[in-house]
Coordinates of C-alpha atoms in Angstrom, one line a residue:
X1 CA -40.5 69.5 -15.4
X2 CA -39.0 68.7 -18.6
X3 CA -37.9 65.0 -19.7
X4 CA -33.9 65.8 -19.2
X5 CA -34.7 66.7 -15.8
X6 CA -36.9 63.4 -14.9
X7 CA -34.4 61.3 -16.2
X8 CA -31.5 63.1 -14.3
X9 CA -33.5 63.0 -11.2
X10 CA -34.1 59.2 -11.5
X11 CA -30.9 58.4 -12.8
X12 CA -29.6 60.3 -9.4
X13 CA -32.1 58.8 -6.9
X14 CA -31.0 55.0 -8.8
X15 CA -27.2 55.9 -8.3
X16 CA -27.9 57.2 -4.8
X17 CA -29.7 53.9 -3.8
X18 CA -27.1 52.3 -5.8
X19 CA -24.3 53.9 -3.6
X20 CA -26.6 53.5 -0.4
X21 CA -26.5 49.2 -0.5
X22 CA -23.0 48.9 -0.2
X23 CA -21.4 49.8 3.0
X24 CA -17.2 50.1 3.7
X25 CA -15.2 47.1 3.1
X26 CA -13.6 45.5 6.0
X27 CA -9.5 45.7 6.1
X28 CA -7.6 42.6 4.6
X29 CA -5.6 41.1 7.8
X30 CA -2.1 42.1 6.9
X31 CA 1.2 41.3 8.2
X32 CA 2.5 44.8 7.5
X33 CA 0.0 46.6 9.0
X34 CA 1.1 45.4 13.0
X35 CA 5.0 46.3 14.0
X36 CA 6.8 44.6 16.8
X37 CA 6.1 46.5 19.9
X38 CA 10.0 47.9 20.2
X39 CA 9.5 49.7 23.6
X40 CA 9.2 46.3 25.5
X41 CA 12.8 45.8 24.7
X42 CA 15.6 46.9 27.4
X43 CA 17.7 50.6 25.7
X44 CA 20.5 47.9 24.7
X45 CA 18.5 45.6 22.7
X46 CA 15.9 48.2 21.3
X47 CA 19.0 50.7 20.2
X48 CA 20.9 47.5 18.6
X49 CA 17.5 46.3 17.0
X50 CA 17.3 49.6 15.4
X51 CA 20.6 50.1 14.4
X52 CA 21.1 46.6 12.5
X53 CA 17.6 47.2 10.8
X54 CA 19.4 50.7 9.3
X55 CA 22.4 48.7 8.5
X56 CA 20.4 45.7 6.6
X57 CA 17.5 47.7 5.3
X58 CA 15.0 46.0 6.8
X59 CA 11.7 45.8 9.1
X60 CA 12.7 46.3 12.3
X61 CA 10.7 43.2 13.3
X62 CA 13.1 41.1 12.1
X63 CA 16.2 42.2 14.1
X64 CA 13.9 42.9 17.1
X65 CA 12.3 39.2 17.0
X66 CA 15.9 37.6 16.4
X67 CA 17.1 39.1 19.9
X68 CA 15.0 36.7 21.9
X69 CA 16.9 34.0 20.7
X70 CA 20.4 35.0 22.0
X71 CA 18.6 35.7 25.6
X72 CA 16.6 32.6 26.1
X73 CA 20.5 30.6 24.7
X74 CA 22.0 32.2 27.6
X75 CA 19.8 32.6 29.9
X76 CA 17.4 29.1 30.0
X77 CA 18.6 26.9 32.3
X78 CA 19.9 29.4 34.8
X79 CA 16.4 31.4 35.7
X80 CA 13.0 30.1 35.5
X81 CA 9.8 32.1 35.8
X82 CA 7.5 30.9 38.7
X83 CA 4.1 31.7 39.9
X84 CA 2.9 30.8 42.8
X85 CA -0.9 31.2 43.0
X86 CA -0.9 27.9 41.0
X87 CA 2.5 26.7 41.6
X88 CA 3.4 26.8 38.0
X89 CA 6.7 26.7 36.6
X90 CA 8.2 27.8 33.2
X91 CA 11.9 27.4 31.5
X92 CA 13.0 30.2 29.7
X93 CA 13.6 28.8 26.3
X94 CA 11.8 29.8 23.2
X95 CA 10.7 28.5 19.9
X96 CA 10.4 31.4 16.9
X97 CA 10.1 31.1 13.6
X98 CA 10.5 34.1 11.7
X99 CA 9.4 34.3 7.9
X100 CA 11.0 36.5 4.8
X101 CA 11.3 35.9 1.1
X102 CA 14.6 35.1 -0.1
X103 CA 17.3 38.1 -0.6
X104 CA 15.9 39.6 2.5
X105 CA 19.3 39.2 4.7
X106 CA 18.0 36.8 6.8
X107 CA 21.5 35.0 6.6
X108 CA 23.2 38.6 7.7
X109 CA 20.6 39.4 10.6
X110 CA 20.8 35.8 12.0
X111 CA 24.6 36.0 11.6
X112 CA 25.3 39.8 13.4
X113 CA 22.6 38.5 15.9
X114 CA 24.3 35.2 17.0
X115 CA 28.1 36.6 16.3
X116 CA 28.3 37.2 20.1
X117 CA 27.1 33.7 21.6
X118 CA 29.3 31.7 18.8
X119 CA 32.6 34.0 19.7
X120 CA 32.4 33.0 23.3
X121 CA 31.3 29.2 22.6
X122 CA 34.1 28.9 20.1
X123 CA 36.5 30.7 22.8
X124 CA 35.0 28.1 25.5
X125 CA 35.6 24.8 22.7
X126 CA 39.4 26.3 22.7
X127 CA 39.8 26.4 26.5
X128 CA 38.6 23.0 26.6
X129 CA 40.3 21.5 23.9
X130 CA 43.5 21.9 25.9
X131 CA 41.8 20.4 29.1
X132 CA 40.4 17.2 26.5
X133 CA 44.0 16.3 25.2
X134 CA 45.3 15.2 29.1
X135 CA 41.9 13.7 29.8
X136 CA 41.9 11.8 26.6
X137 CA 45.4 10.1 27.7
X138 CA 44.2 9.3 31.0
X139 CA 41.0 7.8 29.5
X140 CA 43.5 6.2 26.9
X141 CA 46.0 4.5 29.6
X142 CA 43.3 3.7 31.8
X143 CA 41.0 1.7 29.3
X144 CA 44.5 -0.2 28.5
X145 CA 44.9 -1.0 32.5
X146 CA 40.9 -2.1 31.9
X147 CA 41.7 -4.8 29.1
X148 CA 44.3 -6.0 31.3
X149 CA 42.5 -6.6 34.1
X150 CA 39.3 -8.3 32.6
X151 CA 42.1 -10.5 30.8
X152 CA 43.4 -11.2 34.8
X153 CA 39.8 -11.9 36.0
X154 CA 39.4 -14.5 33.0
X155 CA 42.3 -16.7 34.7
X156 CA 41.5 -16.2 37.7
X157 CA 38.1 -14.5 39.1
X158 CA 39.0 -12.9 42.0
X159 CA 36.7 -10.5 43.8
X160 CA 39.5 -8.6 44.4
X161 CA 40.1 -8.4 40.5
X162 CA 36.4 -8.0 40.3
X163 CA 36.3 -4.8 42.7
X164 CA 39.6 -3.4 41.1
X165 CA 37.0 -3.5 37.3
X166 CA 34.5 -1.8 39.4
X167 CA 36.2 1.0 40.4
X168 CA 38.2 1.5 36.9
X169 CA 34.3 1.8 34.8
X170 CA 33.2 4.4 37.3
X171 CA 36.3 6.2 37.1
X172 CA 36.3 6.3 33.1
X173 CA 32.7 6.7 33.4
X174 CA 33.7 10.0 34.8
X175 CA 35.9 10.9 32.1
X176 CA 34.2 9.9 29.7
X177 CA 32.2 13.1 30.6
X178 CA 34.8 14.9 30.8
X179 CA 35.8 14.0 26.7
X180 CA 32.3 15.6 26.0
X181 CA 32.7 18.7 24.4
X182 CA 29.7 20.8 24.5
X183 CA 27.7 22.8 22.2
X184 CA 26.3 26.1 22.7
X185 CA 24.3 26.1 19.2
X186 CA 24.1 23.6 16.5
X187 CA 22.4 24.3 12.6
X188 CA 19.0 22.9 11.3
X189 CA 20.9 20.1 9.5
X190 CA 20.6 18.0 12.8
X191 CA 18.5 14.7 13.1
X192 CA 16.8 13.7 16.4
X193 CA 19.5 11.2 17.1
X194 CA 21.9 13.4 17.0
X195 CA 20.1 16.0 19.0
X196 CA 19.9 13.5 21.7
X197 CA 23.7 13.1 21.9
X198 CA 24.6 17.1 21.9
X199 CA 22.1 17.9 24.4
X200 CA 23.4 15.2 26.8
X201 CA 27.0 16.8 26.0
X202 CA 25.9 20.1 26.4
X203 CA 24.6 19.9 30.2
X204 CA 21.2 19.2 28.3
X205 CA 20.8 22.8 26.8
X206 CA 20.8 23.6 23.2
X207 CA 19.7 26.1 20.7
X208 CA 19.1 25.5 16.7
X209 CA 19.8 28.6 15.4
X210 CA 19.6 29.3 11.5
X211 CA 19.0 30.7 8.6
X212 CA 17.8 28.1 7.1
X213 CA 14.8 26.5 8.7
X214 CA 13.7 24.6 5.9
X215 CA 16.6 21.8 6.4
X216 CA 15.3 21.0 9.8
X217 CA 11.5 21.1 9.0
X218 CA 12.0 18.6 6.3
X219 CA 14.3 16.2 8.5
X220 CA 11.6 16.4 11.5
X221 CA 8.1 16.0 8.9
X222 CA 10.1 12.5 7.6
X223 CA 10.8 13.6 4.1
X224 CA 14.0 11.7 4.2
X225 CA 13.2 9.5 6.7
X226 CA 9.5 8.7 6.2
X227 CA 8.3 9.5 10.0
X228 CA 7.7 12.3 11.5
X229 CA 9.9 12.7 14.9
X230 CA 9.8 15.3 17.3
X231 CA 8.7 13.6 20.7
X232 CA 11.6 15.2 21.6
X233 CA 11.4 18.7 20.5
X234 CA 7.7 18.4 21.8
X235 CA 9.3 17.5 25.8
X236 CA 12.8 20.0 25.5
X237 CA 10.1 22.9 25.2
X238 CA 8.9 22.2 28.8
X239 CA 12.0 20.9 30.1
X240 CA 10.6 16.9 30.1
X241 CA 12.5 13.8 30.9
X242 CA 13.5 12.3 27.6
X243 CA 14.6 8.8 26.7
X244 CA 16.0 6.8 23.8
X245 CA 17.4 3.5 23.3
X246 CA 20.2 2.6 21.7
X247 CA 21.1 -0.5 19.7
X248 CA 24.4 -0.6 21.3
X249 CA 25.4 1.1 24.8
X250 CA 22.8 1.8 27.1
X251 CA 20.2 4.3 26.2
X252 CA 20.2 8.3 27.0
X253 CA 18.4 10.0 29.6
X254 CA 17.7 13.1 30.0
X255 CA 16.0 14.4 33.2
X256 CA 15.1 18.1 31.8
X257 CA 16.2 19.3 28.4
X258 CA 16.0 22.5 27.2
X259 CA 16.1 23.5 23.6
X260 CA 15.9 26.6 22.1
X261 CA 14.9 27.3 18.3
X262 CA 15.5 30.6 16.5
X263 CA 14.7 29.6 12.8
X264 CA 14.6 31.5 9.8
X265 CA 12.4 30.3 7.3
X266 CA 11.4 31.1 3.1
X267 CA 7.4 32.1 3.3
X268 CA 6.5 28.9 1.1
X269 CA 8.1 26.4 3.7
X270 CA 5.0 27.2 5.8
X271 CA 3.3 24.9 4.3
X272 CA 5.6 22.1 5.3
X273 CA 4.6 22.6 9.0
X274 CA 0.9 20.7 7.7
X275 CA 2.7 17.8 8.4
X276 CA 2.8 18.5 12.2
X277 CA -0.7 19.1 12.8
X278 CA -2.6 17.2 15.7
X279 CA 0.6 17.4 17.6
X280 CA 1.1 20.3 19.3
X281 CA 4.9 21.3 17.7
X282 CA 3.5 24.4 15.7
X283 CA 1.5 25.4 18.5
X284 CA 4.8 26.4 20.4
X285 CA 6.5 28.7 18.1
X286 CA 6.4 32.1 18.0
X287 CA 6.2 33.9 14.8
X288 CA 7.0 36.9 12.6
X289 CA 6.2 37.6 9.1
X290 CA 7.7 40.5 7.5
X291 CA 9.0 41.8 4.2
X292 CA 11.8 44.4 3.8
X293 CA 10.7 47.1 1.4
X294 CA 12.5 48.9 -1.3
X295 CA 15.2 51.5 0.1
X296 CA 17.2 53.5 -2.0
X297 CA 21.0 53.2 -1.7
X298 CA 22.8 51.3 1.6
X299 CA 22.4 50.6 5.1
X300 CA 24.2 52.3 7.5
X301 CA 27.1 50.6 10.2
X302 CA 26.3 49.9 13.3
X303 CA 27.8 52.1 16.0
X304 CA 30.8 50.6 17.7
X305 CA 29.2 51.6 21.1
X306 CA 25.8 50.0 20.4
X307 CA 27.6 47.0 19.1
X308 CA 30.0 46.7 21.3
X309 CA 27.5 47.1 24.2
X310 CA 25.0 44.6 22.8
X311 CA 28.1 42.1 22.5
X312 CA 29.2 43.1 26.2
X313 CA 25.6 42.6 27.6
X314 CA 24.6 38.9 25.8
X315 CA 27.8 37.8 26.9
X316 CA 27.4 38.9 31.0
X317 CA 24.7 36.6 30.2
X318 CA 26.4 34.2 28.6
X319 CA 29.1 34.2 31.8
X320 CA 26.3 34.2 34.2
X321 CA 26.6 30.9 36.8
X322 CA 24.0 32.1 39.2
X323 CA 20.5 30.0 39.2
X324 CA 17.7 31.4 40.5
X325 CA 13.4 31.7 39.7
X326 CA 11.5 35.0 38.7
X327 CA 8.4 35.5 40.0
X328 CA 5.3 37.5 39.6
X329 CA 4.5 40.2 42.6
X330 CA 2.1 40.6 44.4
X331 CA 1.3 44.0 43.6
X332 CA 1.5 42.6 39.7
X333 CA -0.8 39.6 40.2
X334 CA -3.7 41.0 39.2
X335 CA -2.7 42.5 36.0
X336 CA -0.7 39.0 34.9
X337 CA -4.5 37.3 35.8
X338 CA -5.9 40.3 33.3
X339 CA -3.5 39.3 30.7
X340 CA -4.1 35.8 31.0
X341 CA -7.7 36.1 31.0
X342 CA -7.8 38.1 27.5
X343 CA -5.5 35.2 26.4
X344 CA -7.6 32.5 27.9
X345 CA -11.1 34.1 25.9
X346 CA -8.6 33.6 22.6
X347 CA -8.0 30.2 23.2
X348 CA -11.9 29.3 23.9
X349 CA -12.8 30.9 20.5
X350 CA -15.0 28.7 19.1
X351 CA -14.5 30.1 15.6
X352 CA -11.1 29.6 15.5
X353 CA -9.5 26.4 13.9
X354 CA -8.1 23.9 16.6
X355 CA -4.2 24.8 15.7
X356 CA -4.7 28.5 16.6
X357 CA -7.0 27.7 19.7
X358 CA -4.0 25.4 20.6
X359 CA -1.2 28.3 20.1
X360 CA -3.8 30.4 22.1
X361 CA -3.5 27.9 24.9
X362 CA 0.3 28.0 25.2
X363 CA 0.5 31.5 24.8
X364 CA 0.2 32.9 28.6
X365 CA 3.3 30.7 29.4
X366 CA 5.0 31.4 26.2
X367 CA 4.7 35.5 26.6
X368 CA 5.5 34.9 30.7
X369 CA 8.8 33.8 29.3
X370 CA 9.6 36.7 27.0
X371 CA 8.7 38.9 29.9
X372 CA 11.2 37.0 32.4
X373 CA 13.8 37.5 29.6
X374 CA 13.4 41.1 29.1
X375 CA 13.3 41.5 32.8
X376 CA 16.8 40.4 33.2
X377 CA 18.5 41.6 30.1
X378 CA 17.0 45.2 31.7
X379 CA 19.4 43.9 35.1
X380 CA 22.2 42.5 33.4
X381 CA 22.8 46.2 31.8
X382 CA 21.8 48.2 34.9
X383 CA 23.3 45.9 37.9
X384 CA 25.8 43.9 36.0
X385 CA 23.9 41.1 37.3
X386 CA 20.0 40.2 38.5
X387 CA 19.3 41.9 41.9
X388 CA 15.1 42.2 41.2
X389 CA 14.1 38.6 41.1
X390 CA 10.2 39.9 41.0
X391 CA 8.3 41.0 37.8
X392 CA 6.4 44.1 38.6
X393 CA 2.8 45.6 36.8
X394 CA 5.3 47.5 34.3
X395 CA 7.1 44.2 32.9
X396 CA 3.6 42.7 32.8
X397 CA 2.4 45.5 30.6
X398 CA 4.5 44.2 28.1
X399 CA 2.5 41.4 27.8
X400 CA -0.1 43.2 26.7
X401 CA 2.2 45.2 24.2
X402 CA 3.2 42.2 22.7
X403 CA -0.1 40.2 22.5
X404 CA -1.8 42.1 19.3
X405 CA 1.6 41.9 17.7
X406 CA 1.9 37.9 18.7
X407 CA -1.3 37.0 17.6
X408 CA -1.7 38.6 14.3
X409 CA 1.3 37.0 13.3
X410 CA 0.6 34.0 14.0
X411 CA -3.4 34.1 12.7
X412 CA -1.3 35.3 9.2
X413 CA 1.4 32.2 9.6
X414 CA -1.6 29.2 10.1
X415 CA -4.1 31.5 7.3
X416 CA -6.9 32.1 8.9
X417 CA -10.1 33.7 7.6
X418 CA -12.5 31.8 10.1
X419 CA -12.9 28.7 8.6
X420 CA -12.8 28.8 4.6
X421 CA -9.7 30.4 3.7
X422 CA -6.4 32.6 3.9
X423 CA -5.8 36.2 3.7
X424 CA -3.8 35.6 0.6
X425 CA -6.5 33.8 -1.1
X426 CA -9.1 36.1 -0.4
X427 CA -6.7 39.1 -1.8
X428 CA -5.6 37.0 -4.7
X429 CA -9.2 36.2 -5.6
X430 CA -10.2 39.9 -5.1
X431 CA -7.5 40.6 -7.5
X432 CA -8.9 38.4 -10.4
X433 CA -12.4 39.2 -9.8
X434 CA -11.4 42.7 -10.1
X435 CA -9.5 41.7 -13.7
X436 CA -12.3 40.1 -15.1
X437 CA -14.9 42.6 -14.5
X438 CA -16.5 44.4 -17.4
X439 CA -18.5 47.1 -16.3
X440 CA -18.4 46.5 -12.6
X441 CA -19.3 42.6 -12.9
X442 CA -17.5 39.6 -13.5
X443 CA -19.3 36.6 -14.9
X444 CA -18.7 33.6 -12.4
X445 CA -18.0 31.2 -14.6
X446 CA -15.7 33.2 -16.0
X447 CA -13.3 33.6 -12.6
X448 CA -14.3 29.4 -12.0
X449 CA -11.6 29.1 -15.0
X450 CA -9.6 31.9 -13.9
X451 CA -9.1 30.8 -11.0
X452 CA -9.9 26.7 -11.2
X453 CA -6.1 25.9 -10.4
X454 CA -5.8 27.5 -7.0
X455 CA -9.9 27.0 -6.1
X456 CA -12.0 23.7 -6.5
X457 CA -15.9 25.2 -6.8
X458 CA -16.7 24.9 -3.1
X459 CA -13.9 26.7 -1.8
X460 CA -14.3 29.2 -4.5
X461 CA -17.7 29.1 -3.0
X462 CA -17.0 30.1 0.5
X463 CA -14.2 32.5 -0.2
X464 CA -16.7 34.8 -2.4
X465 CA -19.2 34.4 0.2
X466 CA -16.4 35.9 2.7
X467 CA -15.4 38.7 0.5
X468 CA -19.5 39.1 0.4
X469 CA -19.8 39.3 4.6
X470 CA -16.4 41.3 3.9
X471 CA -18.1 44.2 1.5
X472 CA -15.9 43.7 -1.1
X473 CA -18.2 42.3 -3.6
X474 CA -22.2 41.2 -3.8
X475 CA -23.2 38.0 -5.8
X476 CA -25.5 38.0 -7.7
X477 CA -27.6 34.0 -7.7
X478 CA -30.3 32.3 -9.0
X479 CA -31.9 29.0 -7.7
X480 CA -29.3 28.8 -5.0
X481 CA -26.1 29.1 -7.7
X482 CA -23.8 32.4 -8.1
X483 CA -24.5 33.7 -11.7
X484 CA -22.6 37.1 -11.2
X485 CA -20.3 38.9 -8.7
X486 CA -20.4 42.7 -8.5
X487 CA -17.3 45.1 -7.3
X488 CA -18.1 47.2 -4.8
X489 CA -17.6 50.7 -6.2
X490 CA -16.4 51.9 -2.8
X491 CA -13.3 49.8 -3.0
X492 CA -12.5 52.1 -6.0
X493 CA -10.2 54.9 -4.1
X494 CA -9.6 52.4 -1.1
X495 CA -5.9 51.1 0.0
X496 CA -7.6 47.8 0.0
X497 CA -8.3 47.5 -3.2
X498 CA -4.5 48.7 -4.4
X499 CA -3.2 46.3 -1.6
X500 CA -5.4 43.1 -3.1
X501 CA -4.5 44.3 -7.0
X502 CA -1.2 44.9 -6.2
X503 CA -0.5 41.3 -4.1
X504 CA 2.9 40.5 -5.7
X505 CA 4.9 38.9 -2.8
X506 CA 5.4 35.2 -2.4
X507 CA 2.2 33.4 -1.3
X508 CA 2.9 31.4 2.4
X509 CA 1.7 27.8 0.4
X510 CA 1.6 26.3 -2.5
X511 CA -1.5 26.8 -4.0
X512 CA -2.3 23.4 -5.5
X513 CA -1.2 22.1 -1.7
X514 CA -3.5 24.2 -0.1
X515 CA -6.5 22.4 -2.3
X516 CA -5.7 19.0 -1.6
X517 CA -4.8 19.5 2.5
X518 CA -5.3 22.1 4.4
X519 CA -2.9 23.7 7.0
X520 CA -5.0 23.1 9.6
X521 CA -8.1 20.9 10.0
X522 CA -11.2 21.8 12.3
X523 CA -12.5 18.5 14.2
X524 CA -16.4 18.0 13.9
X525 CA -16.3 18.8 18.0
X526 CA -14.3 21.3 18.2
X527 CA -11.7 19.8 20.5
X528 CA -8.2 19.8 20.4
X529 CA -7.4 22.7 23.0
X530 CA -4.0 22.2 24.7

């Protein structure tokens, strides 16, 4: 054997071992990767979901996600969702959050979405402003009448006088309801306060609908006010008596409000919902995260008939006066127990950070919901009205369609990689360990300065180590410290790779926020589940 041939069979038996030690990286969690689950929707809703994605060039996520918001506006309040094995009870209200960078026509999905509801609440003000102009001149005349009797009880107190009073409060106690004008929706510029007073006026259902999140987020975290307030978002999820006092008047109760939140939000104001952690509020949204990509040309119109159709159908709803509970069959009970078992594991795993073991815990009532809602926007369009008050294996089934979607949304909303990072950091880091590599290894105290801004050293730490478990890179140490970090060569050709190099979208948090306070925090004992 000649000396050519030794070294090429060495040189082949070192690259084969070389090849050998590294196995396939893991896939980055990525928003874009899971779709909404469109055939859970009723024809109406999926064929209008469809049809205004084509018009606004978007995911159809976004469209699809936004319908839920309509339903549970016209529907909560009217139809609750009950089951009996353990007599428990949900409203039909929702809270979503759905993410996209700016110029993404958020503003025109959110506005063709809601255009039905706010037609037929701004029909309903009309009617009613006709009705408030005669009841405000009776309230007028009869306050008058008031003054002039508490005047005549002052000379001479009469119980006759007295009963007279008596009967004149409770009668413009009466119209003073009747002066209330309610509101069907209301924008994100709302304080607590206020929310109070339109949800008393409004038969103590509301939605916030918007396409700009960001103004309510701020209000509720205290950055104007310096407190964080949502007690009351917290209760009018689960339909909870509410109180406030009021310096002047006597306070406002309300037995069982329901709100309803369809938000749309920038991806950097996810940061902002840090500030809720430990209570709960985050834990009861529903999210979506999803880019539009780049289409040549313009959308295309909606269809009269699919519009007109989706208009016809939300406002049945909307018209709707009959109250009544869906339940789960009997014949379904075992698959709903399946569903909420998978759930259940979720929400008990111990590797998850306490905010998403917390959404995990909410979730079974929170997807029972959606189901309810989809079960009678199916009626509305095939009866006119709800005839099947049961949910059957079928509607269940959507559960399950829904769940993967559900859940890795939210895991990419709170950023979770276990317990040391986010998606985006690992793919950004990938990215610059990748661009600083000379000959397949990058130097780590070259990516330290790289990278010093976004990583303090321990988290830099832990996030190679995780791209290490993840087979994207191996590190190379001495004495305990990382002198080196080589690229695996199988990332070369892999969709990964391209995805982490090519990571050019807007990052969910500031950086130099994430460094100093986490999104979430994981308590020493794990608790926290609610």
């Amino acid at each position: 054997m000649t000396i050519d041939n030794e070294l090429d069979r060495t040189l082949n038996e070192y690259n084969e071992v070389q090849e050998n030690k590294w196995e396939t990286p893991m896939p980055f969690e990525d928003e874009s990767g899971v779709s909404f689950p469109i055939t859970v929707l009723p024809s109406w809703l999926k064929d209008y979901s469809k049809a205004l994605a084509s018009q606004m060039l978007v995911p159809i996520d976004i469209p699809a996600m936004a319908t839920i918001t309509p339903l549970s506006t016209s529907i909560s309040g009217k139809y609750d969702v009950y089951f009996a094995q353990t007599d428990w009870r949900q409203p039909l209200n929702t809270y979503i959050i759905q993410v996209a960078p700016p110029s993404s026509s958020k503003s025109g999905v959110h506005k063709e979405i809601m255009q039905p509801v706010e037609e037929y609440a701004a029909e309903k003000r009309e009617v009613l402003e006709l009705e408030l102009r005669d009841n405000k001149q009776e309230y007028r005349a009869k306050k008058k009448l008031l003054e002039k009797l508490e005047n005549k009880y002052a000379d001479k107190q009469e119980s006759k006088i007295l009963d007279e009073m008596k009967a004149l409060n409770n009668e413009l106690a009466e119209l003073e309801k009747k002066l209330r004008v309610p509101t069907f929706t209301t924008s994100g510029n709302i304080t607590t306060e206020k929310l109070f007073h339109l949800l008393r006026d409004s038969d103590e259902k509301l939605t916030i609908s918007t396409d700009e999140g960001f103004e309510l987020i701020s209000i509720l975290s205290g950055k104007y006010s310096g407190k964080v307030d949502i007690d009351l978002l917290l209760k009018a999820f689960s339909g909870e008596r509410a109180t406030v006092e009021r310096m002047k008047g006597d306070p406002i109760v309300l037995n069982r409000p329901l709100l309803t939140m369809g938000l749309f939000i920038q991806p950097s104001v996810l940061g902002e919902l840090r500030a809720f952690n430990g209570r709960g509020f985050s834990e009861r949204f529903l999210y979506s995260l999803k880019s539009p990509k780049y289409q040549e040309g313009f959308g295309v119109a909606i269809p009269k008939v699919i519009k007109d159709r989706y208009k016809e159908n939300i406002t049945k709803l909307l018209e709707m006066d009959d109250v009544g509970t869906i339940t789960v069959s009997e014949e379904a009970y075992q698959r709903f127990t399946d569903l909420h078992n998978e759930i259940k594991r979720e929400a008990f795993n111990e590797d998850y950070p306490e905010i998403l073991q917390g959404w995990f815990g909410k979730l079974t009532g929170t997807i029972l919901r959606i189901i309810a809602l989809l079960h009678i926007a199916e009626e509305i369009d095939l009866n006119g009205k709800v005839i099947s008050n049961e949910l059957t294996s079928e509607d269940i089934e959507k559960g399950f369609a829904l769940l993967p979607y559900l859940s890795s949304m939210t895991k990419t909303a709170f950023g979770i990689v276990g317990e040391d990072g986010t998606q985006r950091d690992l793919k950004y880091l990938f990215k610059r360990v990748c661009d600083l590599q000379d000959e397949g290894v990058t130097p780590y105290r070259k990516l330290y300065h790289a990278v010093k801004r976004r990583f303090k050293a321990d988290k830099l730490k832990n996030a190679l180590k995780e791209l290490e478990d993840m087979n994207y890179i191996h590190l190379e140490e001495k004495s305990g410290d990382i002198k080196s970090i080589e690229v695996n060569p199988l990332t070369k050709d892999m969709k990964h790779k391209e995805e982490a190099v090519q990571e050019v979208k807007p990052v969910h948090f500031k950086p130099e926020v994430i460094e100093d306070k986490p999104l979430y925090e994981m308590k020493s004992d794990g608790s926290g589940l609610l």
